[in-house]
Structures are given as structure tokens and as C-alpha cells.
Coordinates of C-alpha atoms in Angstrom, one line a residue:
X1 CA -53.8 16.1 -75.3
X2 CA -50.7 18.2 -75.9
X3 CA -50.0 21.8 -74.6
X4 CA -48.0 24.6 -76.2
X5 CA -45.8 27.4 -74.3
X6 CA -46.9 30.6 -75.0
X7 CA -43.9 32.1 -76.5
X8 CA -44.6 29.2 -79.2
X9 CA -42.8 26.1 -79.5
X10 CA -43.1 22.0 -80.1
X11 CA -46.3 20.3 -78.3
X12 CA -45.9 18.5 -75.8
X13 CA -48.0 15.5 -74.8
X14 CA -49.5 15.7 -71.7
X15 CA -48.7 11.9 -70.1
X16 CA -51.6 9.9 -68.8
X17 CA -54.2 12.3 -70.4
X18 CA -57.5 11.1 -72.0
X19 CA -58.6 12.3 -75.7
X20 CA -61.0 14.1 -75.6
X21 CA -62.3 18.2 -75.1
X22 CA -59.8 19.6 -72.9
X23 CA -60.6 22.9 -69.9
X24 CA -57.8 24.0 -68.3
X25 CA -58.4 24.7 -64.8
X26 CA -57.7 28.5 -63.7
X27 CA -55.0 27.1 -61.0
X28 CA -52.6 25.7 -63.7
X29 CA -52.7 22.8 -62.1
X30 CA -53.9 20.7 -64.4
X31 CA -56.6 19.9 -67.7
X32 CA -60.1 18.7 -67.5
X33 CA -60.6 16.6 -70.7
X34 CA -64.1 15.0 -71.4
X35 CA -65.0 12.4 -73.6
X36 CA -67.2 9.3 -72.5
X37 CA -66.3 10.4 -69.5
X38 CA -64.7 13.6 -67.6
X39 CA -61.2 13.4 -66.4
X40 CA -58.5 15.3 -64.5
X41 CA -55.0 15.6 -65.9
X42 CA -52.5 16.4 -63.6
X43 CA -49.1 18.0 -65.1
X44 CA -47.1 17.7 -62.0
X45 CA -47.7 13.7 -61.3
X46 CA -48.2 12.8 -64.7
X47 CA -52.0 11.2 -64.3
X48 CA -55.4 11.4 -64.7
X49 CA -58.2 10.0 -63.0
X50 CA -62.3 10.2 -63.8
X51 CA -64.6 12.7 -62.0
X52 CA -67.3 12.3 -63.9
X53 CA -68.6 8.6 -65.5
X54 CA -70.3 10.1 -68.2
X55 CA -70.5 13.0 -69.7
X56 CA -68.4 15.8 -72.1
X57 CA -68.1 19.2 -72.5
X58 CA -66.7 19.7 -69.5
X59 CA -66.3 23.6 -67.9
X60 CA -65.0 24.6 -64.0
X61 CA -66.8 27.4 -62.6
X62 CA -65.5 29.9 -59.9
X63 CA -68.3 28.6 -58.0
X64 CA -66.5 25.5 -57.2
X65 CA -68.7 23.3 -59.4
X66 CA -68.0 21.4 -63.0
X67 CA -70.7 21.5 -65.6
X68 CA -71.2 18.7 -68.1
X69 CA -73.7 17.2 -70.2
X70 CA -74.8 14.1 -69.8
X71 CA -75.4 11.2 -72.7
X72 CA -79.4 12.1 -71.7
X73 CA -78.8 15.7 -72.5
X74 CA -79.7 19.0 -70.7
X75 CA -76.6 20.2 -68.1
X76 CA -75.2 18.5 -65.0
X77 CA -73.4 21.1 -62.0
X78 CA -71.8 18.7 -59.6
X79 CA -69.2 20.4 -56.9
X80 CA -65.7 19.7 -57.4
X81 CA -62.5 21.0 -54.7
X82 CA -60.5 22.2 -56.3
X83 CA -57.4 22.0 -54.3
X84 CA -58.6 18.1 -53.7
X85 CA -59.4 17.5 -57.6
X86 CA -62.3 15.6 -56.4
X87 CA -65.9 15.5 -56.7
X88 CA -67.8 16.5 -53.3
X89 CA -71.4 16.4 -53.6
X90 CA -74.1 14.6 -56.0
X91 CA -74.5 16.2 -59.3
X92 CA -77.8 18.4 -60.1
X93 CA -79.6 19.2 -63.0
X94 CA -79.1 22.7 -63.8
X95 CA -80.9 23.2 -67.5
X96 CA -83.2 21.4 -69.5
X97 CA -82.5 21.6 -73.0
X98 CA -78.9 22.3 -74.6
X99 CA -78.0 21.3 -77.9
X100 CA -75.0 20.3 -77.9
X101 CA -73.4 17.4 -80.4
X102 CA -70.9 14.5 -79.6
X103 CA -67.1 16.2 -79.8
X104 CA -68.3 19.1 -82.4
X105 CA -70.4 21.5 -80.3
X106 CA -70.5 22.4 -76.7
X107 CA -74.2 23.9 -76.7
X108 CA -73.3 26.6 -73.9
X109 CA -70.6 29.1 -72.4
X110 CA -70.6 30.9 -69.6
X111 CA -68.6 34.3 -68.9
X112 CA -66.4 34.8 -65.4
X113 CA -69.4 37.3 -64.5
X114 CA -72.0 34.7 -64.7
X115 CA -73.4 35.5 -68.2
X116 CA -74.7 32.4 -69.9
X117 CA -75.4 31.6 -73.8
X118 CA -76.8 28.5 -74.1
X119 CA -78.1 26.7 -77.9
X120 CA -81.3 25.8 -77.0
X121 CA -82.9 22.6 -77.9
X122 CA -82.6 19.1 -77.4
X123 CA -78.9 17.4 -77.6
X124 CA -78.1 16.1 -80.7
X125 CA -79.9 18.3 -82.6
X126 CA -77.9 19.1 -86.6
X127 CA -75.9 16.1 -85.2
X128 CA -74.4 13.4 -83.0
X129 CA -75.6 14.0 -79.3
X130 CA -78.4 12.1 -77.1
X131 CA -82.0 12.2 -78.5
X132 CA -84.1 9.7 -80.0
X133 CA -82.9 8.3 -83.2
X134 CA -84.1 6.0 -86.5
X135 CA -82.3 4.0 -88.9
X136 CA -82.7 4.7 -92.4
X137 CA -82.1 2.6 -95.8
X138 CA -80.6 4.4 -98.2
X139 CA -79.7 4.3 -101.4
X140 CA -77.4 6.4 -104.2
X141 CA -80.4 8.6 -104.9
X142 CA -82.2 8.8 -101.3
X143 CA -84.3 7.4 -97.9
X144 CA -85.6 4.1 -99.6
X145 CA -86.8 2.7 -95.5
X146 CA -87.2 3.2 -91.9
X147 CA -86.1 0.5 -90.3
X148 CA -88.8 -0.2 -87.6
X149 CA -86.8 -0.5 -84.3
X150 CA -87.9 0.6 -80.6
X151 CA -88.6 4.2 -79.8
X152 CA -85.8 5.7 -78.4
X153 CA -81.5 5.9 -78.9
X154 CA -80.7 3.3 -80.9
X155 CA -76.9 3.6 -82.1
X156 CA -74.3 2.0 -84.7
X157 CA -76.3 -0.7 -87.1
X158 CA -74.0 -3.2 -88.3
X159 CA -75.5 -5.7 -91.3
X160 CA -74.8 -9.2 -90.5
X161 CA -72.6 -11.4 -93.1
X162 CA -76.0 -12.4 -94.9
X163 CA -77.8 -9.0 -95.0
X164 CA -81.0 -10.1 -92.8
X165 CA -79.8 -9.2 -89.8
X166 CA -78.7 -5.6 -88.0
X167 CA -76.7 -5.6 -84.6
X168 CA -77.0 -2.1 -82.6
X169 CA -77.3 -0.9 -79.5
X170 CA -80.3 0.8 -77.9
X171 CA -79.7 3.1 -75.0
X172 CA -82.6 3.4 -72.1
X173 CA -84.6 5.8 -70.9
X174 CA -82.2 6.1 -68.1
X175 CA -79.4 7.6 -70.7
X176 CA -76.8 5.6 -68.9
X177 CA -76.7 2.8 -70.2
X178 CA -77.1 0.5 -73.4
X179 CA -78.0 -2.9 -74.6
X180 CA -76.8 -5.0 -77.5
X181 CA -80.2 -5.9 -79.7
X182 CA -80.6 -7.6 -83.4
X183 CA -82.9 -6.7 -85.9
X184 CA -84.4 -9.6 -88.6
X185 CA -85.2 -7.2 -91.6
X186 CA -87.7 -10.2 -93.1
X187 CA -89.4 -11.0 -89.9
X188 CA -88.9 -7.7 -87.8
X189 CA -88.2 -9.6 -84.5
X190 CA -86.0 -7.5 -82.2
X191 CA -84.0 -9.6 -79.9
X192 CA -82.1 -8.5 -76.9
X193 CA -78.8 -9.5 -76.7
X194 CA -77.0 -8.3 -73.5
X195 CA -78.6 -8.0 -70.1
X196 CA -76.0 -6.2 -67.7
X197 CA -73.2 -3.3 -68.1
X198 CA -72.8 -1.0 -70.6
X199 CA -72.5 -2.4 -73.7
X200 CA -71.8 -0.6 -77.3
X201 CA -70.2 -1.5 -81.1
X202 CA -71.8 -5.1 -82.0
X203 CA -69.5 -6.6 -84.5
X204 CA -70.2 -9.8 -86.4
X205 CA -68.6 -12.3 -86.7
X206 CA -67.4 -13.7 -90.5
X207 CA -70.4 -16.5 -90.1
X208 CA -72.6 -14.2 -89.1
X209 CA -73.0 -16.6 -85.7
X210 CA -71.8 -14.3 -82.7
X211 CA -71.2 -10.5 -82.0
X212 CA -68.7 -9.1 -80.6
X213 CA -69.1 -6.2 -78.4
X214 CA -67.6 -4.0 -75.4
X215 CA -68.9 -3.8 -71.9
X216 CA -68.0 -2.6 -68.4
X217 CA -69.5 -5.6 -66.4
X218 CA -67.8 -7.6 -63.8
X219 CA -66.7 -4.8 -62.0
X220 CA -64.4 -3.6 -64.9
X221 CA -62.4 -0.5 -64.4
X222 CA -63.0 0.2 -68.8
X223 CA -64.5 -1.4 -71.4
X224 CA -63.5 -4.9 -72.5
X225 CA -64.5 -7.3 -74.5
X226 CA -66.8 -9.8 -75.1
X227 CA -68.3 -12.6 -77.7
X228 CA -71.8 -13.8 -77.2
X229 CA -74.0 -16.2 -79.9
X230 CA -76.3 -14.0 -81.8
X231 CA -79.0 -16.8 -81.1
X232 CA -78.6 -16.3 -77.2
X233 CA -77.9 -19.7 -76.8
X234 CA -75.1 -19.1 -74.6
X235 CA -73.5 -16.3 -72.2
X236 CA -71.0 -14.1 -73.3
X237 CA -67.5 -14.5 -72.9
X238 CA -64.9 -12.2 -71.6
X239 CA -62.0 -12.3 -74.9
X240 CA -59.8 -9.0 -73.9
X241 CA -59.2 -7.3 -70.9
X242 CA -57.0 -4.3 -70.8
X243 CA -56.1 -1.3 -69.0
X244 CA -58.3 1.7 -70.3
X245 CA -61.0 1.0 -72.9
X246 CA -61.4 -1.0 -76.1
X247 CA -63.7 -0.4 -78.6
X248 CA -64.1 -3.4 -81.2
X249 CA -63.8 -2.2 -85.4
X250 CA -63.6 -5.3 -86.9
X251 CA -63.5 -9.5 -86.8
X252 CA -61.9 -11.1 -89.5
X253 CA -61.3 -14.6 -90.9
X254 CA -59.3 -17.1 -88.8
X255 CA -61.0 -15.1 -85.2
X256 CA -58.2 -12.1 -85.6
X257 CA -60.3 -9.0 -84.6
X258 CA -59.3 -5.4 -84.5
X259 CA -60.2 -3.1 -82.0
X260 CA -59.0 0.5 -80.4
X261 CA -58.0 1.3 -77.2
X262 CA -57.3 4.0 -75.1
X263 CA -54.7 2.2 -72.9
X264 CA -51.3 4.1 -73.7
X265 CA -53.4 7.3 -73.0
X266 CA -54.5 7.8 -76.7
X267 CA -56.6 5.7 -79.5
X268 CA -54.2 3.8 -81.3
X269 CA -55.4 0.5 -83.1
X270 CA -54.7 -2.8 -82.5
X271 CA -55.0 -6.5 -83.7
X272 CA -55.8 -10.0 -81.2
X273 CA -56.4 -13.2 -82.2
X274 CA -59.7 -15.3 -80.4
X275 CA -57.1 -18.4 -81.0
X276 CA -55.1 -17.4 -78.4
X277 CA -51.5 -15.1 -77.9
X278 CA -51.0 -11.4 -77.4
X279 CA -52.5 -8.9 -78.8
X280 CA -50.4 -6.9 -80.9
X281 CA -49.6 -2.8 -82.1
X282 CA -51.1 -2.1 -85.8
X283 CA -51.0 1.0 -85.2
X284 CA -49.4 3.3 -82.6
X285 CA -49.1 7.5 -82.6
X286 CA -48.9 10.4 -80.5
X287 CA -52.1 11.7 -82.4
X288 CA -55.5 9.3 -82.3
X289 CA -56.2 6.9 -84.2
X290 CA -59.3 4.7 -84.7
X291 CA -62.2 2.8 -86.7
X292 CA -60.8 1.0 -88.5
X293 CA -61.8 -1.1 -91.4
X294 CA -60.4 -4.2 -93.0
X295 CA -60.9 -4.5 -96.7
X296 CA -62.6 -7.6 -98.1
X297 CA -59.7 -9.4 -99.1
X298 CA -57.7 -8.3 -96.0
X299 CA -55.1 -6.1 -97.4
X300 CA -55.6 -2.6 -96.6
X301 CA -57.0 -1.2 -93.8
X302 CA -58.8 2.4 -94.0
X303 CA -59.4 4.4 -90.8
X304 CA -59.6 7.8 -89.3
X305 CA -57.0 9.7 -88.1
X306 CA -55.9 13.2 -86.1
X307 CA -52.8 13.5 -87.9
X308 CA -53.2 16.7 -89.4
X309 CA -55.6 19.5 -87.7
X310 CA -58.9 17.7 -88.8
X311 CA -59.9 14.5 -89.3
X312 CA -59.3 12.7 -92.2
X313 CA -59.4 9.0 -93.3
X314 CA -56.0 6.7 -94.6
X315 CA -55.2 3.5 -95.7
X316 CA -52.5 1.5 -94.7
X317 CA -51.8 -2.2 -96.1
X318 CA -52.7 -4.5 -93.7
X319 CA -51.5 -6.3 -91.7
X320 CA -48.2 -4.7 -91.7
X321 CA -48.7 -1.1 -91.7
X322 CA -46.5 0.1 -94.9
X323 CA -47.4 2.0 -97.7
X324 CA -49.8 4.9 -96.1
X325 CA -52.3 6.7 -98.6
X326 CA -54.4 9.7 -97.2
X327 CA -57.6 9.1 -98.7
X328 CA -59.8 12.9 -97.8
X329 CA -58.1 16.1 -97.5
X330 CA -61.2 18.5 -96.1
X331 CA -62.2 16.0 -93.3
X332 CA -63.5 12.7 -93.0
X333 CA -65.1 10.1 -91.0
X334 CA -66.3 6.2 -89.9
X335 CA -65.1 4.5 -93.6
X336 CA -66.4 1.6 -94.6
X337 CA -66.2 -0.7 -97.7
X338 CA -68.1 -1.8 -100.6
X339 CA -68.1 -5.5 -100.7
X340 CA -65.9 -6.0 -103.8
X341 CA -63.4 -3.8 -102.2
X342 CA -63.0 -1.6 -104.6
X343 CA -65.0 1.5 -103.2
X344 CA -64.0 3.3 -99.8
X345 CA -67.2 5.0 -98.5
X346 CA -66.9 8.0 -95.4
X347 CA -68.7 10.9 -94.6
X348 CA -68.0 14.7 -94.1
X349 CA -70.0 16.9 -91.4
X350 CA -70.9 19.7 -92.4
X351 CA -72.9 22.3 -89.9
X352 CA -76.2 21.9 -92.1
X353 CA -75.9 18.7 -94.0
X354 CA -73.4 15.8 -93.9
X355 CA -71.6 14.9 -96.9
X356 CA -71.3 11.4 -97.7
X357 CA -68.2 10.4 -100.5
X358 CA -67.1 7.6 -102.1
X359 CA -63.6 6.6 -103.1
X360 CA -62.4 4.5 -105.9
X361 CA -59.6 2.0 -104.9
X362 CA -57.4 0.0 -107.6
X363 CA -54.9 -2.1 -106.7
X364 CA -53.2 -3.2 -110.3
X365 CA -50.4 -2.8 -110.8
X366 CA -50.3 -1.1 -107.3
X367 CA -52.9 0.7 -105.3
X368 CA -54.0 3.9 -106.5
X369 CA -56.7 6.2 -104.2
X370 CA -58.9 8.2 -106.9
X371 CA -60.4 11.6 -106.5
X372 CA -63.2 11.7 -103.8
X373 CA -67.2 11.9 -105.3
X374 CA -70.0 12.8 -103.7
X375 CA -72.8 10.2 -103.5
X376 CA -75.4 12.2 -101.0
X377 CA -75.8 14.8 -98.3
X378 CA -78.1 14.0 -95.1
X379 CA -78.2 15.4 -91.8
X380 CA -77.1 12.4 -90.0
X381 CA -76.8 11.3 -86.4
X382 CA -73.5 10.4 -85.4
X383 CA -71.1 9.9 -88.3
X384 CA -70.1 6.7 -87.2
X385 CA -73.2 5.2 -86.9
X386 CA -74.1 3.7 -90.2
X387 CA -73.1 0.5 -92.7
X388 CA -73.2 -0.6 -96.2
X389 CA -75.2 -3.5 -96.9
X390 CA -73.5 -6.6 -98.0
X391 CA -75.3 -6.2 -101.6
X392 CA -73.6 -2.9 -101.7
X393 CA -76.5 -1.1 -103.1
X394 CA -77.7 -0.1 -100.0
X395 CA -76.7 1.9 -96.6
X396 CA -78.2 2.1 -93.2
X397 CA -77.8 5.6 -91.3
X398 CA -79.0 6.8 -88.4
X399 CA -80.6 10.0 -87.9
X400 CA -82.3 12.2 -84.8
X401 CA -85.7 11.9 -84.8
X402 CA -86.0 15.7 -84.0
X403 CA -84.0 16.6 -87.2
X404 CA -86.4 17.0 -90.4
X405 CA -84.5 15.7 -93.3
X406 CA -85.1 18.3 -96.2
X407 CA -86.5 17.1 -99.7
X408 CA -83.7 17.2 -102.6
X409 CA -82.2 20.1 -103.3
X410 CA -83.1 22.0 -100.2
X411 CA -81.1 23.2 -97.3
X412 CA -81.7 22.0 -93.8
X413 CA -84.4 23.8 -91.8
X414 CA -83.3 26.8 -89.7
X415 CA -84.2 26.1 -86.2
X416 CA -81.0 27.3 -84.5
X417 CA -82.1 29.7 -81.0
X418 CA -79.8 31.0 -78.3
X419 CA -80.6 32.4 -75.1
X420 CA -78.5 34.8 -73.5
X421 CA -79.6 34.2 -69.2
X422 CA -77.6 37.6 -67.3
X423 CA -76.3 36.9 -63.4
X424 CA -76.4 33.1 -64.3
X425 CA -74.6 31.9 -61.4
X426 CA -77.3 33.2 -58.7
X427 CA -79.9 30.7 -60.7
X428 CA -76.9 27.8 -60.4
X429 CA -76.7 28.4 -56.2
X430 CA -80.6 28.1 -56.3
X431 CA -80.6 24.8 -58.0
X432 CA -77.9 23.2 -56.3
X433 CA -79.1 24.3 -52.8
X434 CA -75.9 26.6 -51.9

């Protein structure tokens, strides 16, 4: 997070801040920025600290309360001092059903007089947020399979080295937490794979033998990570522990893997090796910067970045960060590689359909990026939360089970509803009891 005087002016980072969607609080005192979780920024000491464990879209109310919405949806009031900066009281439900959508869309507003707007419908819907999902297989010209998983959130499919096998998590009906679980394609057996924490973004390893994943057991203070055999023959095993989170992107060869963390206040990306040693700085910026991916024959890596005002997705060679290409130029997301190497796959959002692109990459007599094409348009889940099959004919996307994917050619079906709720703030006191 950065703020801006007035008059104009360089930004300035604000030090110990979160990423995520920032509300300044009417005192001046300081930001509230909401991500995984919701945090308070303080200018004056230069820190933050987490009010909230989980939720975004975070707003302070002149009623002394923060709303947010949870990963199980609807809208959370929970009290909040704010001379304190802390969290007083247990939070409440407060309404049912707002769409809102990962980082994109808040779902609601409220006015300083208590009037309310409020996108009604469950979260996620025309996007990311916290409904029931499906995985789909895909190909160039369409939905080829469902991918017959447990009813319920299941999030970020990653193919195994082999193609048989997809790793993904599956939240519970709690909406608090998730699980690791594989999925055999040939046999449809549906293994669970972690038992305890939070645990998100399975990542093969090159053999296909164990995942790696991020959790918050033990106690942790963030997410680190873990290795566990895909057979469950063994426990996991703690690999890197940081301060802040780490979110794994990638295991290559020789046990180097390459993950994101959020330790210097901000996603930058960097590289450890399973061997043993430090882990290392690939990539390091006052702007985030995250998933990335390693080409096939570990040369470049391609990821998405908040360089410029949207998001967009570079390469850099790999693994010394030279030569920098910017690969889409009207936003971009969660790339991912063909297996030859030679196409960069990423998708668009769009506020009907998402746009998926592909990307020639030659590297004779040096490497050239070619003119984004489009491939397919889809209303997808999150963006992230898809893979390209190692045969490279096939993807696997997930999608909200509330969103009806519209036959070729068509535009997505118009379900969008507001309500407008007047003197808002005399329904909040009656649901949370003051």
C-alpha cells in the first residue's frame, strides 16, 4: 500500500502494510487493508497487526464496528475501538447474501447516513469469491468434462507430472478452513491429504511423488511450508518457515522450489532449495509480485505483476532475473505453460466472461514474445485456479456452480440485482444486540 498527498506528489509506501484492499479510517490514524485477512496499518509506528483472520473488503462504520466478508460469504459486523485499534466483541452475521468476488468486487457500500447498496446473491457469483465450485476439462473449442470431485469449494487443480492425478484443495462447510485432496482421473478415488490447519496451493513434485503445500499448523503465526508423500505414507514435513506468509508456485528439478511471500510487507518472489541453504531474492519490488511459473527447460520465468496500474503478466530469464519482457498489456493473470515451452497461456477477467490468451514464445536466436490470441472466453472461478495438462491439449478450470456457463456465442446471463436497504444502521444495532 502507498499513499499520495493531496496536493499530488510521489507515493509513498506505507511500511509494515499488507497488500491488499485498503479503508482509511476517518481518524487518519491509520489504513485498514484486507486480503486473506484484515489488518491495521498504523502511519505513526510504522506496523500493522491482524483484526480480523479472515476475511476482505473491509469498511469502519461510525457505529464503532468493521464489516467484512467472510471466505463463506454473506457480511460479518464485529466491534472495533477505535482509539484501541482492537477488536472488542465476537463478530455477528449481519446479511445473508452479498456477491462480492475475491479482490475485484466489494458487493456492498454503505453511506455516512446509514444507506446501504448491497449486490445481492451468493459470493462469488461472475467470479472468484466463496460458493461451491466444479472443475472443468477443457479444450481449444470448449467444456469436454466435469471432473467429478466432492460437493462443495474445491480450489486450484494442479495435474500431476503423469496427467492421472489432480492436487486441490477442498474448503469445508465451515468456510474456514481447507484440506489438501488428490484426484485419480482413471479410477476417480479422492484421497485426503492433510488433516490439520489451513492448508492451500498443492504443488507437485518433478516425480510426481509428494506435494508441496502451505499450512498454518503448529501454532504458526503465517503460512509455511510443508512436503508430504502423495501416497500418505508418511507425515508432512515442515521445509520453510518465515515471517509473514508463503505461498508455494513451483518445484523444480534438483528440490529448488519457488514460492511468494509476504514477509518484507509485499509479494515478492523467491527461490529455496529442499537440499539445504538460504533461501534467496528472485524477485524483489515495491509493487507485488507473484505466481510465478518456471518454463520447461528452466529458463524463463513468467508471472504476474502490479507494475503498471493493472495487472499484467512478464517474463524474466530465470534464474537470474535479466532480460524482462512484458507479455499482456490490457491485464493479465495466473500464466502457465504448454509443456514444450513454447506457449505462455493467462487469462483476462472481464465483468461478463473471462478471456483466456495464449502467447507464442521463441527463443532463437533470442527470445521473442508474439502478439497475444485468444483461445476461449468462460466465466471462470478464480483466475488462478486452473492448469494445462501435461499433454497440452487440455485445461482444467474451475468454475462456480451458481454461474451458468452460456452456449458459444452467447453473452453471460443477466442476473445482476441490487438492493438499496434506507436507515441501515438501526437494522445493524438490532443484529448485533446494541
Amino acid at each position: 500500500l502507498h499513499t499520495i498527498p493531496a496536493e499530488g506528489g510521489p507515493p509513498e509506501p506505507v511500511q509494515g502494510s499488507t497488500s491488499g484492499v485498503p479503508y482509511l479510517l476517518p481518524d487518519g490514524s491509520g489504513v485498514l487493508s484486507s486480503g486473506g485477512g484484515v489488518f491495521y496499518n498504523d502511519f505513526a509506528a510504522d506496523s500493522s497487526w491482524e483484526v480480523v483472520q479472515e476475511g476482505q473488503h473491509a469498511t469502519y462504520l461510525a457505529t464503532g464496528h468493521i464489516l467484512y466478508v467472510p471466505p463463506s460469504g454473506g457480511l460479518f459486523a464485529v466491534p472495533f475501538d477505535l482509539g484501541t485499534k482492537q477488536v472488542t466483541g465476537p463478530p455477528e452475521r449481519v446479511l445473508d447474501r452479498v456477491a462480492s468476488n475475491g479482490f475485484a468486487r466489494r458487493g456492498y457500500s454503505i453511506s455516512d447516513n446509514g444507506t446501504l447498496v448491497q449486490l445481492e446473491g451468493e459470493r462469488g457469483v461472475g467470479g472468484g469469491g466463496g460458493g461451491p465450485t466444479r472443475f472443468l476439462l477443457l479444450d481449444r473449442t470448449g467444456i469436454i468434462d466435469t471432473v467429478r470431485h466432492p460437493d462443495g469449494r474445491s480450489l486450484d487443480p494442479r495435474f500431476s507430472p503423469e496427467g492421472r492425478h489432480i492436487a486441490y484443495e477442498f474448503i469445508g462447510s465451515s468456510g474456514n478452513e481447507s484440506d489438501i485432496y488428490t484426484y485419480d482421473l482413471l479410477t476417480g478415488t479422492n484421497p485426503r491429504i492433510t488433516f490439520e490447519g489451513d492448508n492451500d496451493d498443492a504443488v507437485w513434485s518433478p516425480d510426481g511423488t509428494r506435494l508441496l503445500f502451505n499450512s498454518d499448523r503448529d501454532g504458526a503465526d503465517g503460512d509455511d511450508l510443508y512436503v508430504k508423500p502423495a501416497d500418505n505414507s508418511t507425515a508432512a514435513e515442515q521445509v520453510l518457515s518465515r515471517p509473514g506468509n508463503q505461498w508455494p508456485n513451483d518445484w523444480l528439478e534438483a528440490d529448488v522450489i519457488v514460492y511468494q511471500t509476504i514477509e518484507a510487507g509485499n509479494w515478492d518472489i523467491w527461490t529455496s532449495s529442499l537440499s539445504g541453504g538460504e533461501p534467496e531474492a528472485y524477485l524483489e519490488a515495491p509493487w507485488p509480485e507473484f505466481t510465478a511459473r518456471i518454463s520447461p527447460d528452466g529458463e524463463l520465468a513468467a508471472y504476474a505483476s502490479f507494475e503498471t496500474q493493472s495487472g499484467e503478466i512478464w517474463l524474466h530469464d530465470f534464474p537470474v532475473p535479466a532480460g524482462k519482457r512484458q507479455v499482456s498489456f490490457s491485464g493479465g493473470a495466473a500464466p502457465r505453460w504448454s509443456p514444450d515451452g513454447n506457449t505462455l497461456y493467462y487469462w483476462k477477467g472481464g465483468p461478463g466472461l473471462d478471456s483466456l490468451f495464449a502467447v507464442q514464445i521463441e527463443r532463437e536466436p533470442s527470445v521473442i514474445v508474439r502478439q497475444p490470441e485468444f483461445v476461449l472466453a468462460l466465466d471462470v472461478g478464480p483466475l488462478n485456479g486452473w492448469d494445462v495438462h501435461p499433454d497440452g491439449d487440455r485445461f482444467i478450470v474451475t468454475v462456480n456452480e451458481n454461474s451458468a456457463q452460456p452456449a458459444p456465442g452467447q453473452n453471460a446471463p443477466a442476473e445482476t440485482r441490487y438492493l438499496v436497504v434506507l436507515n441501515w444502521f438501526e437494522e445493524l444495532k438490532e443484529r448485533v444486540g446494541n
